[in-house]
Structures are given as structure tokens and as C-alpha cells.
Amino acid sequence: MRNEKERARQERLKRQRRRKKQLERAIRAQAIHCDRLASLHPTGIVSFDLELAGPFPDDIIEIGALRLDLSTDTVECFQRLCRPRTFINRTVQDMTGLLKEDLRHEKTLPETLPGFLDFVRPDDIVVGHAIGDNDLLSINLALLRINRDQHTEICFYPRYLDTVRLAQQFLPKNHKYNLEVLLESFGWQNREKHRALADAVASYVLLQELLELGRCKPAWLPDLMTRRGGPELVHTYLKRLPDA
């Protein structure tokens, strides 16, 4: 009996690994290369970030995003906390200041995630720091669980720009590519580290800096600082370093 249970467990783990690899391939296929940017015609740009509870990559506890519509001059924001499915580990508690008891009255991820998926329009381009390896995978792993429980077939494979990959391309001599270090190299500092909306704002500012550095910023890419409400949003979460 024990051997049968162990074989069943091993088969389940193999299926999970295969499914994860399939998701990773589907996500990578949507990555945008700089040489294609000028020819694209998105409806908007969404910069987003997630905070996770820690133990499992699909246990999302915060979603933060901003959306710049190319047909208007406004900035829309999305920020939601989620009640964790498991527990929040000590590292995440220290980084974010979020505790499980603080989130016990929040909605669950299956209740919250559809609002974010609606926030991103079908022809939008999404932006984020390491989203190709982390955030997009976390959302699709969460959707696997939600689809199984709710008998749905939802996936999230938007076209995307990953600021880590852009930094590796344009700053190949850097030893570190974390968000804080890259921001500081362009004269910015995050006021509120490791919270989703703050990192979403920071990722968009970093995107603008990197595309300017690489001389491949497309004409259609909005400047957050010229958008209505943009400067206030930037200065809420970022500050300029004295020597910048």
C-alpha cells in the first residue's frame, strides 16, 4: 500500500512538472524583443507586480498594477490584497509588513484575480520585473488550481516586456539585476520596498530608463511623468537621489 501511494505521489509530481514546463514555454513565446517594439500597436501598457505568501508560487497575497491607455492621458491603478491560501513566511512578513491576520478579512485569490484579468485588455502589453520567470508563471499556476475547482479554462499569456531581461541586454556588466539596484543606477529610489503597486510603478519607470538607454523607446510608449496623475503617482512611491 505504501509503495502504491508513493508511486501515485511521484506520478502526480511528474504531471505537475510537465504542466509547469508547458506554462513556461507558453509564457516565453509571448516575450517581446526590442527590435519589434516600433511596429507594435497596443491599446495600453500595464505594469504590474505580485507579492507572494512565500511557500508556494501560486499563493498570491497582493496584486498591484497601473495601466496607461494609449487613447487617453490618464493612469488607472489596480491594487488588491488577498487572503493567503497557506501561510505567510517570516521572510515575506519582514519584507512586506503583511501578516496573515491582517488579511483574514480580504477576499481570496479566486475572487480577486478575475478583476485583474479584466483590468488588462486583450491587446495590452504588460511590463514587470522578472515577470517572465515569476509573476506570469504564478498567475497561470494559480489559474490551474482555479480552473480545476471551478471547471473553467482560463489562462493569462499577454505580450510582455521583462525589465530584468532588458537590463541584462543593455547593462551586461552589472553584477546585480534586482529592482532596487537598477533603479538606483538611474538615480531613483523606492520609498516602499516589496509592495506590489510600488514595484509596479518602479518597474514602469525602469522600463522607460532602459529603453532610452538602449535607444529603442517606441514613439507610442507613454511617459508616465506627463500623464495626468502620473507625477503624483511616481513621487508617492519613488524619490530622486540627490546626485541624480
C-alpha atoms as a printed R data frame, in Angstrom:
    type eleno elety resid chain resno       x      y       z
1   ATOM     1    CA   MET     A     1   0.000  0.000   0.000
2   ATOM     2    CA   ARG     A     2   2.820  2.379   0.905
3   ATOM     3    CA   ASN     A     3   4.598  1.704  -2.388
4   ATOM     4    CA   GLU     A     4   1.392  2.364  -4.336
5   ATOM     5    CA   LYS     A     5   0.882  5.687  -2.549
6   ATOM     6    CA   GLU     A     6   4.476  6.683  -3.238
7   ATOM     7    CA   ARG     A     7   4.163  5.777  -6.933
8   ATOM     8    CA   ALA     A     8   0.960  7.798  -7.152
9   ATOM     9    CA   ARG     A     9   2.683 10.751  -5.500
10  ATOM    10    CA   GLN     A    10   5.631 10.530  -7.884
11  ATOM    11    CA   GLU     A    11   3.282 10.401 -10.893
12  ATOM    12    CA   ARG     A    12   1.432 13.452  -9.617
13  ATOM    13    CA   LEU     A    13   4.693 15.346  -9.209
14  ATOM    14    CA   LYS     A    14   5.753 14.395 -12.743
15  ATOM    15    CA   ARG     A    15   2.463 15.692 -14.148
16  ATOM    16    CA   GLN     A    16   2.889 18.937 -12.211
17  ATOM    17    CA   ARG     A    17   6.437 19.398 -13.534
18  ATOM    18    CA   ARG     A    18   5.314 18.717 -17.118
19  ATOM    19    CA   ARG     A    19   2.463 21.202 -16.792
20  ATOM    20    CA   LYS     A    20   4.814 23.823 -15.344
21  ATOM    21    CA   LYS     A    21   7.206 23.390 -18.280
22  ATOM    22    CA   GLN     A    22   4.289 23.791 -20.698
23  ATOM    23    CA   LEU     A    23   3.289 27.024 -18.970
24  ATOM    24    CA   GLU     A    24   6.864 28.317 -19.082
25  ATOM    25    CA   ARG     A    25   7.077 27.645 -22.833
26  ATOM    26    CA   ALA     A    26   3.731 29.369 -23.478
27  ATOM    27    CA   ILE     A    27   4.828 32.403 -21.444
28  ATOM    28    CA   ARG     A    28   8.256 32.672 -23.110
29  ATOM    29    CA   ALA     A    29   6.582 32.656 -26.514
30  ATOM    30    CA   GLN     A    30   4.924 35.996 -25.682
31  ATOM    31    CA   ALA     A    31   8.138 37.855 -24.789
32  ATOM    32    CA   ILE     A    32   8.673 40.973 -26.908
33  ATOM    33    CA   HIS     A    33  12.090 41.760 -28.370
34  ATOM    34    CA   CYS     A    34  13.234 45.345 -28.692
35  ATOM    35    CA   ASP     A    35  13.568 45.230 -32.438
36  ATOM    36    CA   ARG     A    36   9.802 44.595 -32.714
37  ATOM    37    CA   LEU     A    37   8.638 47.420 -30.452
38  ATOM    38    CA   ALA     A    38   8.275 50.147 -33.067
39  ATOM    39    CA   SER     A    39   5.966 48.006 -35.208
40  ATOM    40    CA   LEU     A    40   3.529 47.147 -32.414
41  ATOM    41    CA   HIS     A    41   0.174 48.845 -31.861
42  ATOM    42    CA   PRO     A    42  -1.011 48.058 -28.322
43  ATOM    43    CA   THR     A    43  -4.149 49.550 -26.795
44  ATOM    44    CA   GLY     A    44  -2.384 50.172 -23.495
45  ATOM    45    CA   ILE     A    45   0.542 49.331 -21.236
46  ATOM    46    CA   VAL     A    46   0.083 47.591 -17.885
47  ATOM    47    CA   SER     A    47   2.921 47.445 -15.382
48  ATOM    48    CA   PHE     A    48   2.241 45.007 -12.565
49  ATOM    49    CA   ASP     A    49   3.778 43.206  -9.633
50  ATOM    50    CA   LEU     A    50   2.751 40.456  -7.230
51  ATOM    51    CA   GLU     A    51   3.580 39.674  -3.638
52  ATOM    52    CA   LEU     A    52   3.507 36.006  -2.642
53  ATOM    53    CA   ALA     A    53   2.916 34.359   0.721
54  ATOM    54    CA   GLY     A    54   6.198 32.508   0.268
55  ATOM    55    CA   PRO     A    55   5.729 28.725   0.461
56  ATOM    56    CA   PHE     A    56   4.019 28.199  -2.906
57  ATOM    57    CA   PRO     A    57   4.385 30.210  -6.146
58  ATOM    58    CA   ASP     A    58   0.617 30.314  -6.712
59  ATOM    59    CA   ASP     A    59  -0.269 31.724  -3.262
60  ATOM    60    CA   ILE     A    60  -0.582 35.404  -4.231
61  ATOM    61    CA   ILE     A    61  -1.352 37.875  -1.438
62  ATOM    62    CA   GLU     A    62  -1.143 41.199  -3.299
63  ATOM    63    CA   ILE     A    63  -1.595 42.430  -6.866
64  ATOM    64    CA   GLY     A    64  -0.588 45.950  -7.840
65  ATOM    65    CA   ALA     A    65  -0.794 47.436 -11.338
66  ATOM    66    CA   LEU     A    66  -1.039 50.655 -13.310
67  ATOM    67    CA   ARG     A    67  -2.456 50.959 -16.806
68  ATOM    68    CA   LEU     A    68  -1.710 53.669 -19.352
69  ATOM    69    CA   ASP     A    69  -4.291 53.708 -22.138
70  ATOM    70    CA   LEU     A    70  -2.841 54.930 -25.430
71  ATOM    71    CA   SER     A    71  -6.083 56.684 -26.352
72  ATOM    72    CA   THR     A    72  -6.239 58.875 -23.209
73  ATOM    73    CA   ASP     A    73  -3.839 60.788 -20.956
74  ATOM    74    CA   THR     A    74  -4.861 59.133 -17.688
75  ATOM    75    CA   VAL     A    75  -3.340 56.476 -15.435
76  ATOM    76    CA   GLU     A    76  -5.523 53.748 -13.916
77  ATOM    77    CA   CYS     A    77  -4.403 51.813 -10.840
78  ATOM    78    CA   PHE     A    78  -5.324 48.383  -9.527
79  ATOM    79    CA   GLN     A    79  -4.366 47.295  -6.013
80  ATOM    80    CA   ARG     A    80  -5.813 44.333  -4.144
81  ATOM    81    CA   LEU     A    81  -4.826 42.278  -1.116
82  ATOM    82    CA   CYS     A    82  -5.769 38.580  -0.994
83  ATOM    83    CA   ARG     A    83  -6.301 36.207   1.885
84  ATOM    84    CA   PRO     A    84  -3.477 33.624   1.659
85  ATOM    85    CA   ARG     A    85  -4.275 30.002   0.895
86  ATOM    86    CA   THR     A    86  -1.466 28.776   3.155
87  ATOM    87    CA   PHE     A    87   0.693 30.900   5.475
88  ATOM    88    CA   ILE     A    88   2.935 33.940   5.098
89  ATOM    89    CA   ASN     A    89   6.517 33.028   5.887
90  ATOM    90    CA   ARG     A    90   8.794 35.159   8.055
91  ATOM    91    CA   THR     A    91  10.859 36.498   5.147
92  ATOM    92    CA   VAL     A    92   7.753 37.824   3.380
93  ATOM    93    CA   GLN     A    93   6.427 39.269   6.640
94  ATOM    94    CA   ASP     A    94   9.684 41.154   7.152
95  ATOM    95    CA   MET     A    95   9.835 42.402   3.547
96  ATOM    96    CA   THR     A    96   6.217 43.472   3.126
97  ATOM    97    CA   GLY     A    97   4.984 44.044   6.658
98  ATOM    98    CA   LEU     A    98   1.945 41.873   5.800
99  ATOM    99    CA   LEU     A    99   0.713 39.313   8.337
100 ATOM   100    CA   LYS     A   100  -1.837 36.567   7.785
101 ATOM   101    CA   GLU     A   101  -4.119 38.016  10.482
102 ATOM   102    CA   ASP     A   102  -4.087 41.362   8.627
103 ATOM   103    CA   LEU     A   103  -5.513 39.617   5.539
104 ATOM   104    CA   ARG     A   104  -8.091 37.331   7.142
105 ATOM   105    CA   HIS     A   105 -10.976 39.582   6.037
106 ATOM   106    CA   GLU     A   106  -9.693 40.048   2.464
107 ATOM   107    CA   LYS     A   107 -11.156 38.162  -0.482
108 ATOM   108    CA   THR     A   108  -9.447 35.009  -1.708
109 ATOM   109    CA   LEU     A   109  -7.374 34.935  -4.890
110 ATOM   110    CA   PRO     A   110 -10.120 33.172  -6.922
111 ATOM   111    CA   GLU     A   111 -12.398 36.090  -6.004
112 ATOM   112    CA   THR     A   112  -9.781 38.761  -6.729
113 ATOM   113    CA   LEU     A   113  -7.852 37.545  -9.760
114 ATOM   114    CA   PRO     A   114 -10.696 37.960 -12.309
115 ATOM   115    CA   GLY     A   115 -10.732 41.699 -11.583
116 ATOM   116    CA   PHE     A   116  -7.058 41.959 -12.512
117 ATOM   117    CA   LEU     A   117  -7.516 39.852 -15.653
118 ATOM   118    CA   ASP     A   118 -10.288 42.248 -16.723
119 ATOM   119    CA   PHE     A   119  -8.025 45.231 -15.920
120 ATOM   120    CA   VAL     A   120  -5.593 44.023 -18.613
121 ATOM   121    CA   ARG     A   121  -7.170 44.446 -22.060
122 ATOM   122    CA   PRO     A   122  -6.624 41.788 -24.755
123 ATOM   123    CA   ASP     A   123  -4.287 43.972 -26.866
124 ATOM   124    CA   ASP     A   124  -2.329 45.457 -23.954
125 ATOM   125    CA   ILE     A   125   1.369 44.878 -23.374
126 ATOM   126    CA   VAL     A   126   2.321 44.043 -19.806
127 ATOM   127    CA   VAL     A   127   5.533 45.082 -18.080
128 ATOM   128    CA   GLY     A   128   7.242 43.924 -14.927
129 ATOM   129    CA   HIS     A   129  10.472 42.970 -13.228
130 ATOM   130    CA   ALA     A   130  11.230 39.276 -13.800
131 ATOM   131    CA   ILE     A   131   7.597 38.686 -14.794
132 ATOM   132    CA   GLY     A   132   8.609 36.197 -17.480
133 ATOM   133    CA   ASP     A   133  10.098 33.853 -14.891
134 ATOM   134    CA   ASN     A   134   7.955 34.668 -11.863
135 ATOM   135    CA   ASP     A   135   4.745 36.715 -11.941
136 ATOM   136    CA   LEU     A   136   3.177 35.377 -15.140
137 ATOM   137    CA   LEU     A   137   4.003 31.839 -14.063
138 ATOM   138    CA   SER     A   138   2.481 32.433 -10.596
139 ATOM   139    CA   ILE     A   139  -0.769 33.694 -12.119
140 ATOM   140    CA   ASN     A   140  -1.036 30.743 -14.504
141 ATOM   141    CA   LEU     A   141  -0.243 28.242 -11.741
142 ATOM   142    CA   ALA     A   142  -2.991 29.852  -9.678
143 ATOM   143    CA   LEU     A   143  -5.335 29.619 -12.662
144 ATOM   144    CA   LEU     A   144  -4.630 25.885 -12.934
145 ATOM   145    CA   ARG     A   145  -5.972 25.452  -9.415
146 ATOM   146    CA   ILE     A   146  -8.920 27.794 -10.042
147 ATOM   147    CA   ASN     A   147  -9.771 26.078 -13.343
148 ATOM   148    CA   ARG     A   148  -9.753 22.685 -11.667
149 ATOM   149    CA   ASP     A   149 -12.008 23.840  -8.825
150 ATOM   150    CA   GLN     A   150 -14.391 25.908 -10.947
151 ATOM   151    CA   HIS     A   151 -14.338 23.827 -14.146
152 ATOM   152    CA   THR     A   152 -13.069 26.744 -16.222
153 ATOM   153    CA   GLU     A   153 -10.285 27.077 -18.823
154 ATOM   154    CA   ILE     A   154  -8.736 30.481 -18.166
155 ATOM   155    CA   CYS     A   155  -5.119 31.334 -18.974
156 ATOM   156    CA   PHE     A   156  -3.065 34.528 -18.994
157 ATOM   157    CA   TYR     A   157  -0.487 34.794 -21.794
158 ATOM   158    CA   PRO     A   158  -0.166 38.505 -22.642
159 ATOM   159    CA   ARG     A   159   2.636 40.010 -24.689
160 ATOM   160    CA   TYR     A   160   5.185 41.308 -22.218
161 ATOM   161    CA   LEU     A   161   8.405 43.229 -21.606
162 ATOM   162    CA   ASP     A   162  10.598 41.990 -18.767
163 ATOM   163    CA   THR     A   163  12.823 44.680 -17.250
164 ATOM   164    CA   VAL     A   164  15.303 42.093 -15.949
165 ATOM   165    CA   ARG     A   165  15.929 40.801 -19.464
166 ATOM   166    CA   LEU     A   166  16.181 44.336 -20.835
167 ATOM   167    CA   ALA     A   167  18.693 45.241 -18.114
168 ATOM   168    CA   GLN     A   168  20.754 42.150 -18.918
169 ATOM   169    CA   GLN     A   169  20.763 43.223 -22.567
170 ATOM   170    CA   PHE     A   170  21.640 46.890 -22.040
171 ATOM   171    CA   LEU     A   171  23.721 46.611 -18.845
172 ATOM   172    CA   PRO     A   172  25.642 43.361 -19.386
173 ATOM   173    CA   LYS     A   173  28.435 44.310 -16.963
174 ATOM   174    CA   ASN     A   174  26.115 44.650 -13.991
175 ATOM   175    CA   HIS     A   175  26.543 42.082 -11.232
176 ATOM   176    CA   LYS     A   176  23.062 42.581  -9.768
177 ATOM   177    CA   TYR     A   177  19.742 42.983 -11.530
178 ATOM   178    CA   ASN     A   178  17.339 43.397  -8.643
179 ATOM   179    CA   LEU     A   179  14.864 46.261  -8.935
180 ATOM   180    CA   GLU     A   180  16.345 48.453  -6.199
181 ATOM   181    CA   VAL     A   181  19.899 48.321  -7.570
182 ATOM   182    CA   LEU     A   182  18.797 49.060 -11.142
183 ATOM   183    CA   LEU     A   183  16.616 51.972 -10.044
184 ATOM   184    CA   GLU     A   184  19.497 53.498  -8.110
185 ATOM   185    CA   SER     A   185  21.752 53.232 -11.160
186 ATOM   186    CA   PHE     A   186  19.312 55.624 -12.880
187 ATOM   187    CA   GLY     A   187  19.018 57.931  -9.870
188 ATOM   188    CA   TRP     A   188  15.771 56.607  -8.368
189 ATOM   189    CA   GLN     A   189  14.993 55.044  -5.026
190 ATOM   190    CA   ASN     A   190  11.885 53.131  -3.979
191 ATOM   191    CA   ARG     A   191  10.152 54.654  -0.945
192 ATOM   192    CA   GLU     A   192   8.157 51.485  -0.199
193 ATOM   193    CA   LYS     A   193  10.056 48.292  -0.979
194 ATOM   194    CA   HIS     A   194   8.336 44.989  -1.659
195 ATOM   195    CA   ARG     A   195   4.766 46.170  -2.041
196 ATOM   196    CA   ALA     A   196   3.032 45.395  -5.295
197 ATOM   197    CA   LEU     A   197   1.852 48.807  -6.526
198 ATOM   198    CA   ALA     A   198   5.116 50.496  -5.525
199 ATOM   199    CA   ASP     A   199   7.107 47.918  -7.507
200 ATOM   200    CA   ALA     A   200   4.720 48.195 -10.458
201 ATOM   201    CA   VAL     A   201   5.356 51.962 -10.616
202 ATOM   202    CA   ALA     A   202   9.088 51.397 -10.210
203 ATOM   203    CA   SER     A   203   9.109 48.792 -12.988
204 ATOM   204    CA   TYR     A   204   7.488 51.190 -15.440
205 ATOM   205    CA   VAL     A   205   9.964 53.979 -14.602
206 ATOM   206    CA   LEU     A   206  12.801 51.477 -15.017
207 ATOM   207    CA   LEU     A   207  11.369 50.371 -18.374
208 ATOM   208    CA   GLN     A   208  11.447 53.952 -19.653
209 ATOM   209    CA   GLU     A   209  15.042 54.409 -18.489
210 ATOM   210    CA   LEU     A   210  16.216 51.146 -20.062
211 ATOM   211    CA   LEU     A   211  14.553 51.793 -23.424
212 ATOM   212    CA   GLU     A   212  16.080 55.282 -23.503
213 ATOM   213    CA   LEU     A   213  19.469 53.758 -22.726
214 ATOM   214    CA   GLY     A   214  19.057 51.154 -25.463
215 ATOM   215    CA   ARG     A   215  17.767 53.793 -27.914
216 ATOM   216    CA   CYS     A   216  14.748 51.669 -28.735
217 ATOM   217    CA   LYS     A   217  11.956 53.526 -26.987
218 ATOM   218    CA   PRO     A   218   8.969 53.421 -29.384
219 ATOM   219    CA   ALA     A   219   7.053 56.607 -30.142
220 ATOM   220    CA   TRP     A   220   3.837 55.122 -28.765
221 ATOM   221    CA   LEU     A   221   5.241 54.380 -25.279
222 ATOM   222    CA   PRO     A   222   3.662 56.855 -22.815
223 ATOM   223    CA   ASP     A   223   5.821 58.907 -20.466
224 ATOM   224    CA   LEU     A   224   4.373 58.351 -17.002
225 ATOM   225    CA   MET     A   225   5.554 61.773 -15.809
226 ATOM   226    CA   THR     A   226   3.477 63.569 -18.463
227 ATOM   227    CA   ARG     A   227   0.278 61.658 -17.737
228 ATOM   228    CA   ARG     A   228  -2.471 63.191 -15.636
229 ATOM   229    CA   GLY     A   229  -1.814 61.934 -12.114
230 ATOM   230    CA   GLY     A   230   1.483 60.371 -13.205
231 ATOM   231    CA   PRO     A   231   3.920 62.674 -11.366
232 ATOM   232    CA   GLU     A   232   1.969 62.296  -8.121
233 ATOM   233    CA   LEU     A   233   1.984 58.527  -8.501
234 ATOM   234    CA   VAL     A   234   5.718 58.406  -9.198
235 ATOM   235    CA   HIS     A   235   6.624 60.680  -6.282
236 ATOM   236    CA   THR     A   236   4.375 58.726  -3.929
237 ATOM   237    CA   TYR     A   237   6.454 55.607  -4.434
238 ATOM   238    CA   LEU     A   238   9.819 56.843  -5.756
239 ATOM   239    CA   LYS     A   239  12.236 59.611  -4.927
240 ATOM   240    CA   ARG     A   240  15.107 61.107  -6.858
241 ATOM   241    CA   LEU     A   241  18.547 60.581  -5.370
242 ATOM   242    CA   PRO     A   242  20.396 63.819  -4.552
243 ATOM   243    CA   ASP     A   243  23.072 63.464  -7.233
244 ATOM   244    CA   ALA     A   244  20.701 62.300  -9.999
